[in-house]
Amino acid sequence: MSDEKAHKWIVKDPEEEIWWPSEELKKAAWVSDESIYEEAREDPVAFWEKHAEEGLDWVEKWSKPYDWDPPFMKWFLNGKINASYNCLDRHVKEGRGDKTALIWVPEPTEHDPQVISYEELYEKVQKFANVLKSLGVEKGDKVGIYLPMIPEAHIAMLACSRIGAPHSVVFSAFSPESLNVRLQDAEAKVLITADGYYRRGKKLDLKDDADEGVEGTGVENVIVVKRTGLDVNMVEGRDHWWHELMEDAEAECEPEVMDSEDLLFLLYTSGTTGKPKGVIHTTGGYLTQAYLTTKWVFNLHDDDVHWCTADIGWITGHTYTCYGPYLNCATTLIYEGAPDYPELNRMWQIVEKYDVTVFYTAPTLIRALKKGGDEWPEKHDLSSLRILGTVGEPIDREAWLWYLNKIGGGRCPIVDTWWQTETGGTLIMSLPGIGPFIPTVAGRNFPGTQHEVLDKEGNVLEEGEEGALVQMPPFAPGMLRGVYKNPERYEKTYWSRYDDKYYFTSDAARKTKHNCIRIGGRMDDVMQVAGHRLSTAEVEDAINRHEAVLESAVVPEPHEIKGEVPVAYTILRKGEESSEDMEKEIISHVGEVLGPTSKPARIIFVDELPKTRSGKIMRRILRSLLTDEELGDITTLKNPESVKTLEKITGYKGPG
Ligand code: WTA
């Protein structure tokens, strides 16, 4: 390890398993004084106004900072702003055009990486914005993006925001059907996709899936990035090559003046029903939160190389690979491929080669790499690292300590950032310059926000008691503004539990010492599988569509690497035989309907499911059967005897 790089950023409390920032980190941090919390709490709206004004360029300042008309909030009312201008133009105008904006690392090690400066990114985004315009995309039109992790993904997002055309990014591993549902709901006019991408050394086709996905939608034009050179079918009049359109595109494109509350993007996420919901994010508030949280949580400075490993198909990819870093004129790194390709040291090799300073990933990846053995990170000089981040699910103590010691060399703070697609940016974490860093504890409220742990009646719980995590007013600027075309679902999911007073996160949590919050897990039927959000209902719907299936119930089962995996209890139709082949067939059927990341780990064939008298499946029991937990009261069931049979099938041992 090179000593001049390897600073000691944290110190351990001598008594407890708690770390605090070192004096050196306090000095280097944007914020290191606890008083920031008090200051922000006194007037949260003024706090956010201050940072919106200092951190972003507005075409016109807002006339009113915040409005709450339950359950709808607005921020920076009548303010005018453009996202792409704030990510690009202003940095170039300030003479920072030479700075590296994006480092792109392709999966095949023999391919050249791309290092793109702010000036170059600015040029490409303007050109592509003109491409979209030339295809008739106007302000307010929705654009679908179905791309792998290649520079064009960011270019497309920024070009959309430049012309005020909201994007709706769909994870490239999602199935054609998942794409189709999202394109339909968003009423997308254009789809941007690629011929394919590289995954574990193989070229995978994407265009066929895209073709299937646009069928029956309002998509009039499809733009195709050439990435693999795979032979693809181009539909005359509808499909266009990205590179050909770019050749003819005009160089300059003025950014559209957008209202602060204009739609910036839709992002579909899983809820408790089979249908994904289009989470609405608007412009001014989202950008403010993306800007400030990226800057403070990762303590981003000019010499940082920020690597968030999330795919753009997820909110983390939106806020912390794209908007947040660019708003801060930072250098962001994205990687195209699998984390263990060609070998288990790929991530560490990238960290070493590009002097990555901030590494932000999900616990599932940390666990997978930990399992792979210490010899892989040990081969590399990781002394450039300054901050480690985690997101997406609770992280267990062992993974946390491994991350701290083996990756961070015991020198770097771990910021465990809690947030959701709905919150736009992270809201609970420990700030690097303040701490504390405690395994399994996310941390404190980001300044200007407040979360509480409540019981069912809405009483604030004491430290240590588990309850529902809620956000208190004023609600953070980056919060969702609704569920697209479904205000009832918005109201019901987030606001009905506490009468429009608090935002219900659907997470369980408890307060711990040092004013921190420890996240329990979801209280609803949403799973976090390998850091990816997945609803049990979506998987059930997919299984139930298999012709041999009568009914099914999906529950999460704890998994060593992925955190949770879906397990399906399934009843077959009369005359169908349960067998290993049938199990395989149903699992692969789910892969086709939803995509490979949604496949159940196994199917348990049963004759009956435990149901309440009103016919509701008791998933709680199904879950406890897999974890040998207390089954609880089963007397209210319509068919309590079914549980005995299930105990046998699952090999239930009971607690202890
Ligand atoms: C979970 C991801 C524990 C939580 C940004 C939340 C976490 C859901 C953490 C949202 C964390 C996210 N600790 N749990 N640090 N971060 N979660 O919408 O259950 O994909 O409700 O957003 O992930 O998942 P989503």
Coordinates of N, CA and C and ligand atoms in Angstrom, one line a residue, residues 269 315-316 390-394 416-422 505 507 519 522 528 533, ligand 1:
T269 N -41.5 0.7 -10.0 CA -40.9 -0.1 -8.9 C -42.0 -1.1 -8.4
I315 N -33.2 3.1 -8.9 CA -33.1 4.5 -8.5 C -31.7 4.9 -8.1
T316 N -31.0 3.9 -7.5 CA -29.6 4.2 -7.1 C -28.7 4.6 -8.4
T390 N -23.0 1.5 1.3 CA -23.9 0.3 1.1 C -25.3 0.8 1.0
V391 N -26.1 0.1 0.3 CA -27.5 0.4 0.1 C -28.4 -0.7 -0.4
G392 N -29.6 -0.7 -0.1 CA -30.6 -1.6 -0.8 C -31.2 -2.6 0.2
E393 N -30.5 -3.0 1.3 CA -31.1 -3.9 2.2 C -30.2 -3.8 3.5
P394 N -30.7 -4.4 4.6 CA -29.9 -4.3 5.8 C -28.6 -5.1 5.6
D416 N -23.9 3.6 5.5 CA -25.0 2.7 5.3 C -26.2 3.6 5.0
T417 N -26.5 3.7 3.7 CA -27.5 4.7 3.3 C -28.9 4.1 3.1
W418 N -29.8 4.5 3.9 CA -31.2 4.0 3.7 C -32.0 5.0 2.9
W419 N -32.7 4.4 1.9 CA -33.6 5.2 1.1 C -34.4 4.3 0.2
Q420 N -35.2 4.9 -0.7 CA -36.1 4.1 -1.5 C -36.3 4.8 -2.9
T421 N -36.8 4.0 -3.8 CA -37.1 4.6 -5.1 C -38.0 5.9 -4.9
E422 N -38.9 5.8 -3.9 CA -39.8 6.9 -3.6 C -39.2 8.1 -3.1
T505 N -43.1 4.4 5.2 CA -42.0 3.9 4.3 C -42.2 2.4 4.0
D507 N -41.1 0.2 5.9 CA -40.0 -0.5 6.5 C -40.2 -0.5 8.0
I519 N -32.5 -0.2 10.5 CA -33.6 -0.6 9.7 C -33.9 -2.1 9.9
R522 N -38.7 -4.9 5.3 CA -40.0 -4.5 4.8 C -41.2 -5.1 5.6
Q528 N -36.3 -7.9 -1.0 CA -35.1 -7.2 -1.5 C -34.2 -8.4 -1.9
R533 N -35.5 -4.8 -5.8 CA -36.8 -4.8 -5.2 C -37.7 -5.6 -6.0
Ligands
WTA1 C1 -34.4 -1.3 1.6 C2 -33.2 1.4 -3.0 C3 -31.7 -1.4 5.1 C4 -35.6 -0.9 2.4 C5 -32.4 2.7 -2.7 C6 -36.3 0.0 1.4 C7 -32.5 -0.7 3.0 C8 -36.0 -0.6 0.1 C9 -31.4 0.2 2.9 C10 -36.1 0.3 -1.1 C11 -30.4 0.2 4.0 C12 -32.7 0.4 1.2 N1 -30.6 -0.6 5.0 N2 -32.6 -1.5 4.1 N3 -29.3 1.0 3.9 N4 -31.5 0.9 1.8 N5 -33.2 -0.5 1.9 O1 -36.8 1.2 -3.8 O2 -36.4 -2.0 2.7 O3 -35.0 -0.4 -4.6 O4 -37.7 0.2 1.7 O5 -34.5 1.6 -3.3 O6 -34.7 -1.1 0.2 O7 -35.7 -0.3 -2.2 P1 -35.5 0.5 -3.6

